[in-house]
């Protein structure tokens, strides 16, 4: 079977490592992949949003199955295009990917179908938004409608910050067309949980829960990043909360998308906040999370490709999807300065005994060497019987990897360990 994976980060590396375990896979390509992913499959220098070239490559290589992972090709309609060429895909079509592509859409969806989320208003005109933040409660949350590389959310503590955020999105077009419409919403509090779920539009099968660490610095300080580390399972996500989420959020979301004629097939990501009033949706993503995938797939016992195909073929309900009872941790090693400016081009040294536990993101290969090429360079994972041991092992492995200007948070999983003690 010839399989291709679209994307080139640590999440894609995790997916590729699991897909290649399936003995049916004879050829495996990453588009574009990266220098580290190239250790595990063939990388093809076609960008993840270059849809026409992706489709041409798939046809030329007679690809049997495509996994489209990042948000932008999904929102642009990569799955629709590949399917029109007869190539079965894992991932939602364009009509369904809007659940991530437009926050105004997802908020309206939740509102219409009674799915718990923060109270909100949508604005198309900066004048109205500026007027609104003059008297709104504080803090207040301002979100660009469209994709913004995870940077489109501002939590404003003061009125000045709020109007600044409105102006920079709507007037200065900081996020381009993505910020022409904004959502302003109520500030919620409580622990955050990420739940990725397989769904074929009929059944929904949540994966093991996880916890991301989005801020750049220890103790959740510094700027928001794509994610500096993860642990799974998330101790705040008890069986009772999981049951409540299934009833009030997961199933209603699948049904709502069906009712809208936008059946979602793929991995649906629920960013949840466990508020004093119960679990609420902070955001939906139409794809696997990064770096949540790195810990969640480390605990998946079933064969990933078989589960993905069951989703594509609308038979998820009869597919066994099992997770290990162990715990996983992933520490992201970044270039110092990320997510602002940083230097790159430094050689990455990974000793043999930790190689199997490294998922590469921002690296390129050059004459047999791996050089840093991005902000988030790689993730180091560990699976152990307890969370404490998983975190310890992940950090022991991390300490053995070297490159100039390497930076990583030292407190991944600390909050989760505290929650377990409470
Ligand atoms: P998002 O990109 O939508 O995941 O938002 C980024 C981060 O902002 C989330 O992980 C939350 O920590 C925070 N956030 C987003 N919306 C809210 C909200 N309504 N109340 C409090 N925090 C929020
Ligand atoms: N880790 C959050 C995301 O993938 O959006």
PDB file of C-alpha atoms in Angstrom, residues 27-251:
ATOM      1  CA  UNK A  27       5.804   3.018   0.303  1.00  0.00           C
ATOM      2  CA  UNK A  28       5.458   5.984   2.598  1.00  0.00           C
ATOM      3  CA  UNK A  29       5.987   9.644   1.681  1.00  0.00           C
ATOM      4  CA  UNK A  30       5.914  12.884   3.650  1.00  0.00           C
ATOM      5  CA  UNK A  31       5.098  16.152   1.824  1.00  0.00           C
ATOM      6  CA  UNK A  32       7.213  18.068   2.662  1.00  0.00           C
ATOM      7  CA  UNK A  33       8.360  16.224   5.831  1.00  0.00           C
ATOM      8  CA  UNK A  34      11.648  17.432   7.319  1.00  0.00           C
ATOM      9  CA  UNK A  35      15.249  16.328   7.731  1.00  0.00           C
ATOM     10  CA  UNK A  36      14.399  14.172  10.749  1.00  0.00           C
ATOM     11  CA  UNK A  37      11.288  12.605   9.246  1.00  0.00           C
ATOM     12  CA  UNK A  38      13.547  11.610   6.328  1.00  0.00           C
ATOM     13  CA  UNK A  39      15.096   9.021   8.667  1.00  0.00           C
ATOM     14  CA  UNK A  40      11.737   7.200   8.628  1.00  0.00           C
ATOM     15  CA  UNK A  41      10.295   7.748   5.145  1.00  0.00           C
ATOM     16  CA  UNK A  42      10.878   9.522   1.858  1.00  0.00           C
ATOM     17  CA  UNK A  43      10.360  13.283   2.055  1.00  0.00           C
ATOM     18  CA  UNK A  44       9.162  15.089  -1.063  1.00  0.00           C
ATOM     19  CA  UNK A  45       9.774  18.857  -1.304  1.00  0.00           C
ATOM     20  CA  UNK A  46       6.166  19.875  -1.965  1.00  0.00           C
ATOM     21  CA  UNK A  47       4.654  22.353   0.485  1.00  0.00           C
ATOM     22  CA  UNK A  48       1.603  21.320   2.516  1.00  0.00           C
ATOM     23  CA  UNK A  49      -0.580  24.001   0.899  1.00  0.00           C
ATOM     24  CA  UNK A  50       0.577  23.408  -2.667  1.00  0.00           C
ATOM     25  CA  UNK A  51      -2.583  21.446  -3.392  1.00  0.00           C
ATOM     26  CA  UNK A  52      -2.228  21.090  -7.151  1.00  0.00           C
ATOM     27  CA  UNK A  53       1.295  19.651  -6.869  1.00  0.00           C
ATOM     28  CA  UNK A  54       0.223  17.391  -4.013  1.00  0.00           C
ATOM     29  CA  UNK A  55      -2.606  15.994  -6.136  1.00  0.00           C
ATOM     30  CA  UNK A  56      -0.333  15.563  -9.167  1.00  0.00           C
ATOM     31  CA  UNK A  57       2.235  13.714  -7.037  1.00  0.00           C
ATOM     32  CA  UNK A  58      -0.464  11.450  -5.591  1.00  0.00           C
ATOM     33  CA  UNK A  59      -1.746  10.534  -9.033  1.00  0.00           C
ATOM     34  CA  UNK A  60       1.758   9.977 -10.432  1.00  0.00           C
ATOM     35  CA  UNK A  61       2.792   7.712  -7.549  1.00  0.00           C
ATOM     36  CA  UNK A  62      -0.569   5.907  -7.494  1.00  0.00           C
ATOM     37  CA  UNK A  63      -1.043   6.748  -3.821  1.00  0.00           C
ATOM     38  CA  UNK A  64      -3.602   4.452  -2.163  1.00  0.00           C
ATOM     39  CA  UNK A  65      -4.232   6.545   0.936  1.00  0.00           C
ATOM     40  CA  UNK A  66      -3.500  10.121   2.015  1.00  0.00           C
ATOM     41  CA  UNK A  67      -3.382  11.569   5.511  1.00  0.00           C
ATOM     42  CA  UNK A  68      -3.853  15.334   5.515  1.00  0.00           C
ATOM     43  CA  UNK A  69      -2.713  16.667   8.875  1.00  0.00           C
ATOM     44  CA  UNK A  70      -2.219  20.488   9.061  1.00  0.00           C
ATOM     45  CA  UNK A  71      -5.090  22.956   9.343  1.00  0.00           C
ATOM     46  CA  UNK A  72      -4.388  25.076   6.262  1.00  0.00           C
ATOM     47  CA  UNK A  73      -4.547  22.388   3.534  1.00  0.00           C
ATOM     48  CA  UNK A  74      -7.674  20.980   5.196  1.00  0.00           C
ATOM     49  CA  UNK A  75      -9.360  24.385   5.263  1.00  0.00           C
ATOM     50  CA  UNK A  76      -8.269  24.984   1.651  1.00  0.00           C
ATOM     51  CA  UNK A  77      -9.933  21.733   0.542  1.00  0.00           C
ATOM     52  CA  UNK A  78      -7.017  19.292   0.107  1.00  0.00           C
ATOM     53  CA  UNK A  79      -9.257  16.327   0.922  1.00  0.00           C
ATOM     54  CA  UNK A  80     -11.899  17.375  -1.620  1.00  0.00           C
ATOM     55  CA  UNK A  81      -9.257  17.681  -4.337  1.00  0.00           C
ATOM     56  CA  UNK A  82      -7.574  14.338  -3.559  1.00  0.00           C
ATOM     57  CA  UNK A  83     -10.915  12.547  -3.325  1.00  0.00           C
ATOM     58  CA  UNK A  84     -11.894  13.988  -6.693  1.00  0.00           C
ATOM     59  CA  UNK A  85      -8.831  12.155  -8.075  1.00  0.00           C
ATOM     60  CA  UNK A  86     -10.053   8.930  -6.481  1.00  0.00           C
ATOM     61  CA  UNK A  87      -7.615   8.956  -3.547  1.00  0.00           C
ATOM     62  CA  UNK A  88      -9.146   8.042  -0.166  1.00  0.00           C
ATOM     63  CA  UNK A  89      -8.065  10.419   2.609  1.00  0.00           C
ATOM     64  CA  UNK A  90      -7.969  10.786   6.351  1.00  0.00           C
ATOM     65  CA  UNK A  91      -9.156  14.276   7.240  1.00  0.00           C
ATOM     66  CA  UNK A  92     -12.294  16.395   6.947  1.00  0.00           C
ATOM     67  CA  UNK A  93     -13.404  17.954   3.680  1.00  0.00           C
ATOM     68  CA  UNK A  94     -13.485  21.717   3.220  1.00  0.00           C
ATOM     69  CA  UNK A  95     -17.106  22.058   4.341  1.00  0.00           C
ATOM     70  CA  UNK A  96     -16.312  20.352   7.660  1.00  0.00           C
ATOM     71  CA  UNK A  97     -12.858  21.893   8.225  1.00  0.00           C
ATOM     72  CA  UNK A  98     -14.610  25.247   8.690  1.00  0.00           C
ATOM     73  CA  UNK A  99     -15.144  24.147  12.286  1.00  0.00           C
ATOM     74  CA  UNK A 100     -11.537  25.305  12.784  1.00  0.00           C
ATOM     75  CA  UNK A 101     -11.292  27.667   9.819  1.00  0.00           C
ATOM     76  CA  UNK A 102     -13.867  30.101  11.177  1.00  0.00           C
ATOM     77  CA  UNK A 103     -14.360  30.814  14.863  1.00  0.00           C
ATOM     78  CA  UNK A 104     -17.522  32.771  14.026  1.00  0.00           C
ATOM     79  CA  UNK A 105     -18.876  29.593  12.404  1.00  0.00           C
ATOM     80  CA  UNK A 106     -17.923  27.340  15.327  1.00  0.00           C
ATOM     81  CA  UNK A 107     -19.322  29.741  17.936  1.00  0.00           C
ATOM     82  CA  UNK A 108     -22.614  30.051  16.033  1.00  0.00           C
ATOM     83  CA  UNK A 109     -22.749  26.262  15.686  1.00  0.00           C
ATOM     84  CA  UNK A 110     -22.340  25.777  19.435  1.00  0.00           C
ATOM     85  CA  UNK A 111     -24.875  28.483  20.138  1.00  0.00           C
ATOM     86  CA  UNK A 112     -27.465  26.983  17.782  1.00  0.00           C
ATOM     87  CA  UNK A 113     -27.074  23.433  19.098  1.00  0.00           C
ATOM     88  CA  UNK A 114     -26.697  24.239  22.814  1.00  0.00           C
ATOM     89  CA  UNK A 115     -23.078  23.082  23.116  1.00  0.00           C
ATOM     90  CA  UNK A 116     -21.458  24.729  26.164  1.00  0.00           C
ATOM     91  CA  UNK A 117     -18.942  27.467  25.325  1.00  0.00           C
ATOM     92  CA  UNK A 118     -18.054  31.011  26.429  1.00  0.00           C
ATOM     93  CA  UNK A 119     -20.681  33.708  25.729  1.00  0.00           C
ATOM     94  CA  UNK A 120     -19.629  35.740  22.675  1.00  0.00           C
ATOM     95  CA  UNK A 121     -20.388  38.286  20.013  1.00  0.00           C
ATOM     96  CA  UNK A 122     -19.135  38.424  16.449  1.00  0.00           C
ATOM     97  CA  UNK A 123     -18.011  41.723  14.895  1.00  0.00           C
ATOM     98  CA  UNK A 124     -17.598  42.677  11.241  1.00  0.00           C
ATOM     99  CA  UNK A 125     -16.966  46.380  11.836  1.00  0.00           C
ATOM    100  CA  UNK A 126     -14.112  47.681  14.032  1.00  0.00           C
ATOM    101  CA  UNK A 127     -16.269  50.634  15.165  1.00  0.00           C
ATOM    102  CA  UNK A 128     -18.807  48.292  16.765  1.00  0.00           C
ATOM    103  CA  UNK A 129     -16.089  46.153  18.355  1.00  0.00           C
ATOM    104  CA  UNK A 130     -14.324  49.215  19.808  1.00  0.00           C
ATOM    105  CA  UNK A 131     -17.616  50.477  21.196  1.00  0.00           C
ATOM    106  CA  UNK A 132     -18.319  47.073  22.752  1.00  0.00           C
ATOM    107  CA  UNK A 133     -14.979  46.794  24.586  1.00  0.00           C
ATOM    108  CA  UNK A 134     -15.565  50.220  26.194  1.00  0.00           C
ATOM    109  CA  UNK A 135     -18.080  48.651  28.578  1.00  0.00           C
ATOM    110  CA  UNK A 136     -17.466  44.895  28.343  1.00  0.00           C
ATOM    111  CA  UNK A 137     -16.414  42.934  31.412  1.00  0.00           C
ATOM    112  CA  UNK A 138     -12.662  42.438  31.907  1.00  0.00           C
ATOM    113  CA  UNK A 139     -10.613  40.409  31.207  1.00  0.00           C
ATOM    114  CA  UNK A 140     -12.100  39.851  27.779  1.00  0.00           C
ATOM    115  CA  UNK A 141     -10.972  37.468  25.040  1.00  0.00           C
ATOM    116  CA  UNK A 142     -10.513  38.694  21.458  1.00  0.00           C
ATOM    117  CA  UNK A 143     -10.129  36.135  18.666  1.00  0.00           C
ATOM    118  CA  UNK A 144      -9.447  36.491  14.960  1.00  0.00           C
ATOM    119  CA  UNK A 145     -12.086  34.553  13.026  1.00  0.00           C
ATOM    120  CA  UNK A 146      -9.704  32.661  10.723  1.00  0.00           C
ATOM    121  CA  UNK A 147      -6.475  30.659  11.001  1.00  0.00           C
ATOM    122  CA  UNK A 148      -3.671  32.647  12.623  1.00  0.00           C
ATOM    123  CA  UNK A 149      -0.940  30.101  13.465  1.00  0.00           C
ATOM    124  CA  UNK A 150      -2.297  29.850  17.006  1.00  0.00           C
ATOM    125  CA  UNK A 151      -1.544  33.552  17.564  1.00  0.00           C
ATOM    126  CA  UNK A 152      -4.986  34.996  16.902  1.00  0.00           C
ATOM    127  CA  UNK A 153      -6.156  35.031  20.541  1.00  0.00           C
ATOM    128  CA  UNK A 154      -5.601  37.954  22.927  1.00  0.00           C
ATOM    129  CA  UNK A 155      -6.690  37.923  26.549  1.00  0.00           C
ATOM    130  CA  UNK A 156      -7.065  41.628  27.338  1.00  0.00           C
ATOM    131  CA  UNK A 157      -6.806  42.638  30.992  1.00  0.00           C
ATOM    132  CA  UNK A 158      -7.447  46.340  30.336  1.00  0.00           C
ATOM    133  CA  UNK A 159      -9.649  48.379  27.960  1.00  0.00           C
ATOM    134  CA  UNK A 160      -6.515  49.713  26.264  1.00  0.00           C
ATOM    135  CA  UNK A 161      -5.288  46.190  25.524  1.00  0.00           C
ATOM    136  CA  UNK A 162      -8.732  45.239  24.264  1.00  0.00           C
ATOM    137  CA  UNK A 163      -8.988  48.154  21.819  1.00  0.00           C
ATOM    138  CA  UNK A 164      -5.378  47.578  20.748  1.00  0.00           C
ATOM    139  CA  UNK A 165      -6.218  43.930  19.947  1.00  0.00           C
ATOM    140  CA  UNK A 166      -9.323  44.943  17.986  1.00  0.00           C
ATOM    141  CA  UNK A 167      -7.392  47.551  15.998  1.00  0.00           C
ATOM    142  CA  UNK A 168      -4.435  45.312  15.228  1.00  0.00           C
ATOM    143  CA  UNK A 169      -6.688  42.513  13.925  1.00  0.00           C
ATOM    144  CA  UNK A 170      -9.352  44.558  12.125  1.00  0.00           C
ATOM    145  CA  UNK A 171      -7.615  47.787  11.075  1.00  0.00           C
ATOM    146  CA  UNK A 172      -3.901  46.902  10.824  1.00  0.00           C
ATOM    147  CA  UNK A 173      -4.785  43.414   9.491  1.00  0.00           C
ATOM    148  CA  UNK A 174      -2.139  41.724  11.644  1.00  0.00           C
ATOM    149  CA  UNK A 175      -3.568  38.331  10.666  1.00  0.00           C
ATOM    150  CA  UNK A 176      -4.538  39.326   7.121  1.00  0.00           C
ATOM    151  CA  UNK A 177      -8.027  38.303   6.046  1.00  0.00           C
ATOM    152  CA  UNK A 178      -8.255  36.016   9.123  1.00  0.00           C
ATOM    153  CA  UNK A 179      -8.861  39.061  11.345  1.00  0.00           C
ATOM    154  CA  UNK A 180     -11.415  40.923   9.223  1.00  0.00           C
ATOM    155  CA  UNK A 181     -14.071  39.349  11.405  1.00  0.00           C
ATOM    156  CA  UNK A 182     -13.459  38.874  15.126  1.00  0.00           C
ATOM    157  CA  UNK A 183     -15.147  37.066  17.975  1.00  0.00           C
ATOM    158  CA  UNK A 184     -15.108  38.699  21.389  1.00  0.00           C
ATOM    159  CA  UNK A 185     -15.887  36.300  24.189  1.00  0.00           C
ATOM    160  CA  UNK A 186     -16.261  35.892  27.900  1.00  0.00           C
ATOM    161  CA  UNK A 187     -13.123  35.001  29.866  1.00  0.00           C
ATOM    162  CA  UNK A 188     -13.423  31.535  31.401  1.00  0.00           C
ATOM    163  CA  UNK A 189     -11.339  29.925  34.106  1.00  0.00           C
ATOM    164  CA  UNK A 190     -10.431  26.354  34.967  1.00  0.00           C
ATOM    165  CA  UNK A 191      -8.000  23.623  33.964  1.00  0.00           C
ATOM    166  CA  UNK A 192      -7.611  23.021  30.233  1.00  0.00           C
ATOM    167  CA  UNK A 193      -7.864  19.588  28.637  1.00  0.00           C
ATOM    168  CA  UNK A 194      -7.212  18.534  25.055  1.00  0.00           C
ATOM    169  CA  UNK A 195      -9.271  15.648  23.724  1.00  0.00           C
ATOM    170  CA  UNK A 196      -8.611  14.347  20.224  1.00  0.00           C
ATOM    171  CA  UNK A 197     -11.317  12.088  18.846  1.00  0.00           C
ATOM    172  CA  UNK A 198     -11.681   9.863  15.810  1.00  0.00           C
ATOM    173  CA  UNK A 199     -15.024  10.346  14.127  1.00  0.00           C
ATOM    174  CA  UNK A 200     -16.571   9.110  10.899  1.00  0.00           C
ATOM    175  CA  UNK A 201     -19.667  11.250  11.373  1.00  0.00           C
ATOM    176  CA  UNK A 202     -21.577   8.292  12.819  1.00  0.00           C
ATOM    177  CA  UNK A 203     -19.489   7.242  15.826  1.00  0.00           C
ATOM    178  CA  UNK A 204     -17.042   9.274  17.843  1.00  0.00           C
ATOM    179  CA  UNK A 205     -14.161   7.624  19.710  1.00  0.00           C
ATOM    180  CA  UNK A 206     -12.236   9.957  22.019  1.00  0.00           C
ATOM    181  CA  UNK A 207      -8.536   9.208  22.410  1.00  0.00           C
ATOM    182  CA  UNK A 208      -6.724   9.422  25.724  1.00  0.00           C
ATOM    183  CA  UNK A 209      -6.890  12.999  27.089  1.00  0.00           C
ATOM    184  CA  UNK A 210      -3.843  15.245  27.259  1.00  0.00           C
ATOM    185  CA  UNK A 211      -2.519  18.548  28.586  1.00  0.00           C
ATOM    186  CA  UNK A 212      -0.613  21.048  26.475  1.00  0.00           C
ATOM    187  CA  UNK A 213       1.761  23.712  27.842  1.00  0.00           C
ATOM    188  CA  UNK A 214       1.318  26.663  25.513  1.00  0.00           C
ATOM    189  CA  UNK A 215       3.402  29.404  27.104  1.00  0.00           C
ATOM    190  CA  UNK A 216       7.074  29.725  26.244  1.00  0.00           C
ATOM    191  CA  UNK A 217       8.457  29.940  29.784  1.00  0.00           C
ATOM    192  CA  UNK A 218       8.224  27.919  32.994  1.00  0.00           C
ATOM    193  CA  UNK A 219       5.166  28.446  35.225  1.00  0.00           C
ATOM    194  CA  UNK A 220       3.076  29.459  32.221  1.00  0.00           C
ATOM    195  CA  UNK A 221       4.845  32.742  31.661  1.00  0.00           C
ATOM    196  CA  UNK A 222       5.972  34.354  28.424  1.00  0.00           C
ATOM    197  CA  UNK A 223       4.329  34.329  25.027  1.00  0.00           C
ATOM    198  CA  UNK A 224       1.901  31.764  23.651  1.00  0.00           C
ATOM    199  CA  UNK A 225       3.598  29.181  21.440  1.00  0.00           C
ATOM    200  CA  UNK A 226       2.485  26.238  19.325  1.00  0.00           C
ATOM    201  CA  UNK A 227       3.017  24.121  22.464  1.00  0.00           C
ATOM    202  CA  UNK A 228       6.127  23.445  24.594  1.00  0.00           C
ATOM    203  CA  UNK A 229       5.240  20.008  25.912  1.00  0.00           C
ATOM    204  CA  UNK A 230       2.426  17.614  26.707  1.00  0.00           C
ATOM    205  CA  UNK A 231       1.435  14.847  29.080  1.00  0.00           C
ATOM    206  CA  UNK A 232      -1.257  12.186  28.817  1.00  0.00           C
ATOM    207  CA  UNK A 233      -3.609  11.288  30.283  1.00  0.00           C
ATOM    208  CA  UNK A 234      -4.732  14.603  31.780  1.00  0.00           C
ATOM    209  CA  UNK A 235      -5.485  13.982  35.490  1.00  0.00           C
ATOM    210  CA  UNK A 236      -8.213  16.654  35.568  1.00  0.00           C
ATOM    211  CA  UNK A 237     -10.199  14.661  33.024  1.00  0.00           C
ATOM    212  CA  UNK A 238     -11.963  12.144  35.270  1.00  0.00           C
ATOM    213  CA  UNK A 239     -14.275   9.373  33.972  1.00  0.00           C
ATOM    214  CA  UNK A 240     -17.284  11.424  35.170  1.00  0.00           C
ATOM    215  CA  UNK A 241     -16.123  14.480  33.214  1.00  0.00           C
ATOM    216  CA  UNK A 242     -15.416  12.296  30.180  1.00  0.00           C
ATOM    217  CA  UNK A 243     -18.979  10.976  30.330  1.00  0.00           C
ATOM    218  CA  UNK A 244     -20.367  14.511  30.625  1.00  0.00           C
ATOM    219  CA  UNK A 245     -18.273  15.708  27.669  1.00  0.00           C
ATOM    220  CA  UNK A 246     -19.488  12.820  25.526  1.00  0.00           C
ATOM    221  CA  UNK A 247     -23.111  13.702  26.326  1.00  0.00           C
ATOM    222  CA  UNK A 248     -22.977  17.492  26.199  1.00  0.00           C
ATOM    223  CA  UNK A 249     -20.151  18.200  23.729  1.00  0.00           C
ATOM    224  CA  UNK A 250     -18.775  15.339  21.607  1.00  0.00           C
ATOM    225  CA  UNK A 251     -21.962  13.665  20.336  1.00  0.00           C
TER     226      UNK A 251
END
